[in-house]
Amino acid sequence: MGGKTVAFGLLVLNLVLYIIVSIIAGVAINFDIDSPLPSEESLSIPAHIFPMYNPKGNMATGFFLIFSLIAGLVGIATSIAGIGNIQKANVPNLHSAGTYSIITWGLTLLAMGLACKEINIGIHDDLNLRALETLVIILSGTQLLCMGAINAGVNEAASHDEHMGGGF
């Protein structure tokens, strides 16, 4: 029971964090879309390829925001589905929650890598971007813990089914 309880708590925590990440990334993307583009001659080559320009960030900011928004929205959907699967607490539903967790962790790691690249390229003054970078890095760790807790819940449920005679 302990693994499923911890997984449930981590899924609720991740749900709240992914909602915050989605809001911050969505607002930042909206700001980028509304801000005027500088002349193309003043931009370097990657800006010509990727049309999203963030005046407060650097060249990695556009990619980071897009992947953070994708990871946030997928994280919201999979956290809600995972919470439902954890509440049913049988082996097939826990395997499903584990699969959702792996997919979300992969997308979060991609966004985290872009956050690290954005930090590496240079310092920016936007506190919203710093908060988003921090949240994505924290979420990559909490999502990893959640995957471990779900796996522990699967092992508990499988051993419980074997003892009850419901094994394969």
PDB file of C-alpha atoms in Angstrom:
ATOM      1  CA  MET A   1       0.000   0.000   0.000  1.00  0.00           C
ATOM      2  CA  GLY A   2       2.889   2.385   0.676  1.00  0.00           C
ATOM      3  CA  GLY A   3       4.076   2.589  -2.932  1.00  0.00           C
ATOM      4  CA  LYS A   4       0.607   3.378  -4.230  1.00  0.00           C
ATOM      5  CA  THR A   5       0.073   6.051  -1.560  1.00  0.00           C
ATOM      6  CA  VAL A   6       3.385   7.719  -2.379  1.00  0.00           C
ATOM      7  CA  ALA A   7       2.643   7.471  -6.109  1.00  0.00           C
ATOM      8  CA  PHE A   8      -0.765   9.072  -5.584  1.00  0.00           C
ATOM      9  CA  GLY A   9       0.786  11.950  -3.628  1.00  0.00           C
ATOM     10  CA  LEU A  10       3.509  12.468  -6.221  1.00  0.00           C
ATOM     11  CA  LEU A  11       0.955  12.396  -9.050  1.00  0.00           C
ATOM     12  CA  VAL A  12      -1.094  15.104  -7.331  1.00  0.00           C
ATOM     13  CA  LEU A  13       2.065  17.175  -6.743  1.00  0.00           C
ATOM     14  CA  ASN A  14       3.131  16.717 -10.368  1.00  0.00           C
ATOM     15  CA  LEU A  15      -0.355  17.648 -11.566  1.00  0.00           C
ATOM     16  CA  VAL A  16      -0.144  20.967  -9.738  1.00  0.00           C
ATOM     17  CA  LEU A  17       3.408  21.617 -10.972  1.00  0.00           C
ATOM     18  CA  TYR A  18       2.526  20.734 -14.580  1.00  0.00           C
ATOM     19  CA  ILE A  19      -0.443  23.123 -14.432  1.00  0.00           C
ATOM     20  CA  ILE A  20       1.889  25.902 -13.272  1.00  0.00           C
ATOM     21  CA  VAL A  21       4.439  25.039 -15.997  1.00  0.00           C
ATOM     22  CA  SER A  22       1.715  25.099 -18.663  1.00  0.00           C
ATOM     23  CA  ILE A  23       0.431  28.474 -17.490  1.00  0.00           C
ATOM     24  CA  ILE A  24       3.875  30.090 -17.381  1.00  0.00           C
ATOM     25  CA  ALA A  25       4.904  28.623 -20.760  1.00  0.00           C
ATOM     26  CA  GLY A  26       1.584  29.611 -22.357  1.00  0.00           C
ATOM     27  CA  VAL A  27       1.844  33.194 -21.113  1.00  0.00           C
ATOM     28  CA  ALA A  28       5.462  33.439 -22.300  1.00  0.00           C
ATOM     29  CA  ILE A  29       4.566  32.074 -25.742  1.00  0.00           C
ATOM     30  CA  ASN A  30       1.673  34.531 -25.966  1.00  0.00           C
ATOM     31  CA  PHE A  31       4.097  37.348 -25.109  1.00  0.00           C
ATOM     32  CA  ASP A  32       6.504  36.127 -27.793  1.00  0.00           C
ATOM     33  CA  ILE A  33       3.776  36.021 -30.419  1.00  0.00           C
ATOM     34  CA  ASP A  34       2.598  39.528 -29.536  1.00  0.00           C
ATOM     35  CA  SER A  35       6.082  41.081 -29.440  1.00  0.00           C
ATOM     36  CA  PRO A  36       7.292  42.638 -32.691  1.00  0.00           C
ATOM     37  CA  LEU A  37      10.054  40.885 -34.587  1.00  0.00           C
ATOM     38  CA  PRO A  38      13.301  42.776 -35.093  1.00  0.00           C
ATOM     39  CA  SER A  39      14.653  43.147 -38.590  1.00  0.00           C
ATOM     40  CA  GLU A  40      15.984  39.895 -40.018  1.00  0.00           C
ATOM     41  CA  GLU A  41      19.424  41.343 -40.631  1.00  0.00           C
ATOM     42  CA  SER A  42      19.996  41.797 -36.897  1.00  0.00           C
ATOM     43  CA  LEU A  43      19.197  38.171 -36.068  1.00  0.00           C
ATOM     44  CA  SER A  44      21.566  35.236 -36.358  1.00  0.00           C
ATOM     45  CA  ILE A  45      20.871  32.188 -38.556  1.00  0.00           C
ATOM     46  CA  PRO A  46      18.764  30.070 -36.127  1.00  0.00           C
ATOM     47  CA  ALA A  47      16.259  32.903 -35.700  1.00  0.00           C
ATOM     48  CA  HIS A  48      15.598  32.810 -39.440  1.00  0.00           C
ATOM     49  CA  ILE A  49      14.761  29.108 -39.157  1.00  0.00           C
ATOM     50  CA  PHE A  50      12.577  29.349 -36.047  1.00  0.00           C
ATOM     51  CA  PRO A  51      10.131  32.250 -36.285  1.00  0.00           C
ATOM     52  CA  MET A  52       9.451  32.629 -32.564  1.00  0.00           C
ATOM     53  CA  TYR A  53      11.528  35.413 -31.058  1.00  0.00           C
ATOM     54  CA  ASN A  54      11.747  36.082 -27.340  1.00  0.00           C
ATOM     55  CA  PRO A  55      13.169  39.529 -26.616  1.00  0.00           C
ATOM     56  CA  LYS A  56      13.801  38.669 -22.941  1.00  0.00           C
ATOM     57  CA  GLY A  57      15.497  35.311 -23.550  1.00  0.00           C
ATOM     58  CA  ASN A  58      18.134  33.872 -25.827  1.00  0.00           C
ATOM     59  CA  MET A  59      18.110  31.653 -28.917  1.00  0.00           C
ATOM     60  CA  ALA A  60      17.121  28.532 -26.951  1.00  0.00           C
ATOM     61  CA  THR A  61      14.116  30.185 -25.305  1.00  0.00           C
ATOM     62  CA  GLY A  62      11.651  29.558 -28.139  1.00  0.00           C
ATOM     63  CA  PHE A  63      12.411  25.850 -28.249  1.00  0.00           C
ATOM     64  CA  PHE A  64      12.371  25.630 -24.459  1.00  0.00           C
ATOM     65  CA  LEU A  65       8.967  27.294 -24.226  1.00  0.00           C
ATOM     66  CA  ILE A  66       7.402  25.066 -26.878  1.00  0.00           C
ATOM     67  CA  PHE A  67       8.695  21.841 -25.326  1.00  0.00           C
ATOM     68  CA  SER A  68       7.817  23.021 -21.811  1.00  0.00           C
ATOM     69  CA  LEU A  69       4.250  23.652 -22.932  1.00  0.00           C
ATOM     70  CA  ILE A  70       4.069  20.224 -24.590  1.00  0.00           C
ATOM     71  CA  ALA A  71       5.543  18.515 -21.513  1.00  0.00           C
ATOM     72  CA  GLY A  72       3.191  20.463 -19.256  1.00  0.00           C
ATOM     73  CA  LEU A  73       0.053  19.559 -21.190  1.00  0.00           C
ATOM     74  CA  VAL A  74       1.024  15.912 -21.544  1.00  0.00           C
ATOM     75  CA  GLY A  75       1.955  15.901 -17.845  1.00  0.00           C
ATOM     76  CA  ILE A  76      -1.480  17.229 -16.898  1.00  0.00           C
ATOM     77  CA  ALA A  77      -3.262  14.606 -18.988  1.00  0.00           C
ATOM     78  CA  THR A  78      -1.118  11.712 -17.820  1.00  0.00           C
ATOM     79  CA  SER A  79      -1.236  12.780 -14.163  1.00  0.00           C
ATOM     80  CA  ILE A  80      -5.036  12.834 -14.249  1.00  0.00           C
ATOM     81  CA  ALA A  81      -5.120   9.441 -15.963  1.00  0.00           C
ATOM     82  CA  GLY A  82      -2.483   8.100 -13.572  1.00  0.00           C
ATOM     83  CA  ILE A  83      -4.470   9.249 -10.536  1.00  0.00           C
ATOM     84  CA  GLY A  84      -7.483   7.343 -11.855  1.00  0.00           C
ATOM     85  CA  ASN A  85      -5.385   4.255 -12.505  1.00  0.00           C
ATOM     86  CA  ILE A  86      -3.746   4.392  -9.074  1.00  0.00           C
ATOM     87  CA  GLN A  87      -7.156   4.572  -7.390  1.00  0.00           C
ATOM     88  CA  LYS A  88      -8.239   1.332  -9.117  1.00  0.00           C
ATOM     89  CA  ALA A  89      -5.019  -0.267  -7.813  1.00  0.00           C
ATOM     90  CA  ASN A  90      -4.921  -3.408  -9.928  1.00  0.00           C
ATOM     91  CA  VAL A  91      -1.927  -4.608 -11.916  1.00  0.00           C
ATOM     92  CA  PRO A  92      -3.092  -3.649 -15.450  1.00  0.00           C
ATOM     93  CA  ASN A  93      -4.062  -0.137 -14.353  1.00  0.00           C
ATOM     94  CA  LEU A  94      -0.792   0.319 -12.493  1.00  0.00           C
ATOM     95  CA  HIS A  95       1.123  -0.775 -15.600  1.00  0.00           C
ATOM     96  CA  SER A  96      -0.830   1.814 -17.560  1.00  0.00           C
ATOM     97  CA  ALA A  97       0.037   4.505 -15.001  1.00  0.00           C
ATOM     98  CA  GLY A  98       3.694   3.453 -15.226  1.00  0.00           C
ATOM     99  CA  THR A  99       3.630   3.810 -19.002  1.00  0.00           C
ATOM    100  CA  TYR A 100       2.104   7.274 -18.736  1.00  0.00           C
ATOM    101  CA  SER A 101       4.771   8.200 -16.235  1.00  0.00           C
ATOM    102  CA  ILE A 102       7.602   7.081 -18.535  1.00  0.00           C
ATOM    103  CA  ILE A 103       6.220   9.075 -21.487  1.00  0.00           C
ATOM    104  CA  THR A 104       5.805  12.189 -19.379  1.00  0.00           C
ATOM    105  CA  TRP A 105       9.265  11.814 -17.876  1.00  0.00           C
ATOM    106  CA  GLY A 106      10.803  11.588 -21.352  1.00  0.00           C
ATOM    107  CA  LEU A 107       9.124  14.808 -22.474  1.00  0.00           C
ATOM    108  CA  THR A 108      10.058  16.509 -19.211  1.00  0.00           C
ATOM    109  CA  LEU A 109      13.693  15.455 -19.675  1.00  0.00           C
ATOM    110  CA  LEU A 110      13.641  16.966 -23.155  1.00  0.00           C
ATOM    111  CA  ALA A 111      12.333  20.251 -21.755  1.00  0.00           C
ATOM    112  CA  MET A 112      14.875  20.039 -18.920  1.00  0.00           C
ATOM    113  CA  GLY A 113      17.708  19.621 -21.415  1.00  0.00           C
ATOM    114  CA  LEU A 114      16.555  22.729 -23.243  1.00  0.00           C
ATOM    115  CA  ALA A 115      16.303  24.575 -19.924  1.00  0.00           C
ATOM    116  CA  CYS A 116      19.894  23.621 -19.156  1.00  0.00           C
ATOM    117  CA  LYS A 117      20.944  24.762 -22.633  1.00  0.00           C
ATOM    118  CA  GLU A 118      19.148  28.065 -22.136  1.00  0.00           C
ATOM    119  CA  ILE A 119      20.921  28.556 -18.806  1.00  0.00           C
ATOM    120  CA  ASN A 120      24.251  27.635 -20.447  1.00  0.00           C
ATOM    121  CA  ILE A 121      23.841  30.072 -23.366  1.00  0.00           C
ATOM    122  CA  GLY A 122      23.415  33.125 -21.223  1.00  0.00           C
ATOM    123  CA  ILE A 123      21.760  35.000 -18.431  1.00  0.00           C
ATOM    124  CA  HIS A 124      18.412  36.644 -19.008  1.00  0.00           C
ATOM    125  CA  ASP A 125      16.458  39.016 -16.812  1.00  0.00           C
ATOM    126  CA  ASP A 126      12.997  37.450 -17.061  1.00  0.00           C
ATOM    127  CA  LEU A 127      11.987  35.966 -13.715  1.00  0.00           C
ATOM    128  CA  ASN A 128       9.147  33.977 -15.322  1.00  0.00           C
ATOM    129  CA  LEU A 129      11.657  32.136 -17.520  1.00  0.00           C
ATOM    130  CA  ARG A 130      13.880  31.425 -14.522  1.00  0.00           C
ATOM    131  CA  ALA A 131      10.887  30.098 -12.595  1.00  0.00           C
ATOM    132  CA  LEU A 132       9.911  27.924 -15.571  1.00  0.00           C
ATOM    133  CA  GLU A 133      13.453  26.569 -15.872  1.00  0.00           C
ATOM    134  CA  THR A 134      13.495  25.761 -12.165  1.00  0.00           C
ATOM    135  CA  LEU A 135      10.088  24.074 -12.227  1.00  0.00           C
ATOM    136  CA  VAL A 136      10.984  21.926 -15.230  1.00  0.00           C
ATOM    137  CA  ILE A 137      14.217  20.804 -13.584  1.00  0.00           C
ATOM    138  CA  ILE A 138      12.352  19.982 -10.344  1.00  0.00           C
ATOM    139  CA  LEU A 139       9.629  18.152 -12.283  1.00  0.00           C
ATOM    140  CA  SER A 140      12.178  15.911 -13.973  1.00  0.00           C
ATOM    141  CA  GLY A 141      13.198  14.679 -10.521  1.00  0.00           C
ATOM    142  CA  THR A 142       9.705  14.339  -9.063  1.00  0.00           C
ATOM    143  CA  GLN A 143       8.531  12.500 -12.171  1.00  0.00           C
ATOM    144  CA  LEU A 144      11.430  10.049 -11.735  1.00  0.00           C
ATOM    145  CA  LEU A 145      10.388   9.486  -8.111  1.00  0.00           C
ATOM    146  CA  CYS A 146       6.802   8.991  -9.245  1.00  0.00           C
ATOM    147  CA  MET A 147       7.899   6.324 -11.737  1.00  0.00           C
ATOM    148  CA  GLY A 148       9.696   4.494  -8.951  1.00  0.00           C
ATOM    149  CA  ALA A 149       6.693   4.706  -6.637  1.00  0.00           C
ATOM    150  CA  ILE A 150       4.346   3.400  -9.339  1.00  0.00           C
ATOM    151  CA  ASN A 151       6.737   0.512  -9.998  1.00  0.00           C
ATOM    152  CA  ALA A 152       6.747  -0.287  -6.280  1.00  0.00           C
ATOM    153  CA  GLY A 153       2.942  -0.248  -6.373  1.00  0.00           C
ATOM    154  CA  VAL A 154       2.944  -2.653  -9.325  1.00  0.00           C
ATOM    155  CA  ASN A 155       5.234  -5.041  -7.432  1.00  0.00           C
ATOM    156  CA  GLU A 156       3.009  -4.843  -4.340  1.00  0.00           C
ATOM    157  CA  ALA A 157      -0.165  -5.465  -6.345  1.00  0.00           C
ATOM    158  CA  ALA A 158       1.422  -8.364  -8.243  1.00  0.00           C
ATOM    159  CA  SER A 159       2.630 -10.046  -5.059  1.00  0.00           C
ATOM    160  CA  HIS A 160      -0.771  -9.478  -3.445  1.00  0.00           C
ATOM    161  CA  ASP A 161      -2.504 -11.084  -6.437  1.00  0.00           C
ATOM    162  CA  GLU A 162      -0.145 -14.078  -6.264  1.00  0.00           C
ATOM    163  CA  HIS A 163      -0.887 -14.606  -2.570  1.00  0.00           C
ATOM    164  CA  MET A 164      -4.624 -14.307  -3.186  1.00  0.00           C
ATOM    165  CA  GLY A 165      -4.537 -16.866  -6.009  1.00  0.00           C
ATOM    166  CA  GLY A 166      -5.129 -14.359  -8.773  1.00  0.00           C
ATOM    167  CA  GLY A 167      -1.760 -14.827 -10.450  1.00  0.00           C
ATOM    168  CA  PHE A 168      -1.322 -15.909 -14.029  1.00  0.00           C
TER     169      PHE A 168
END
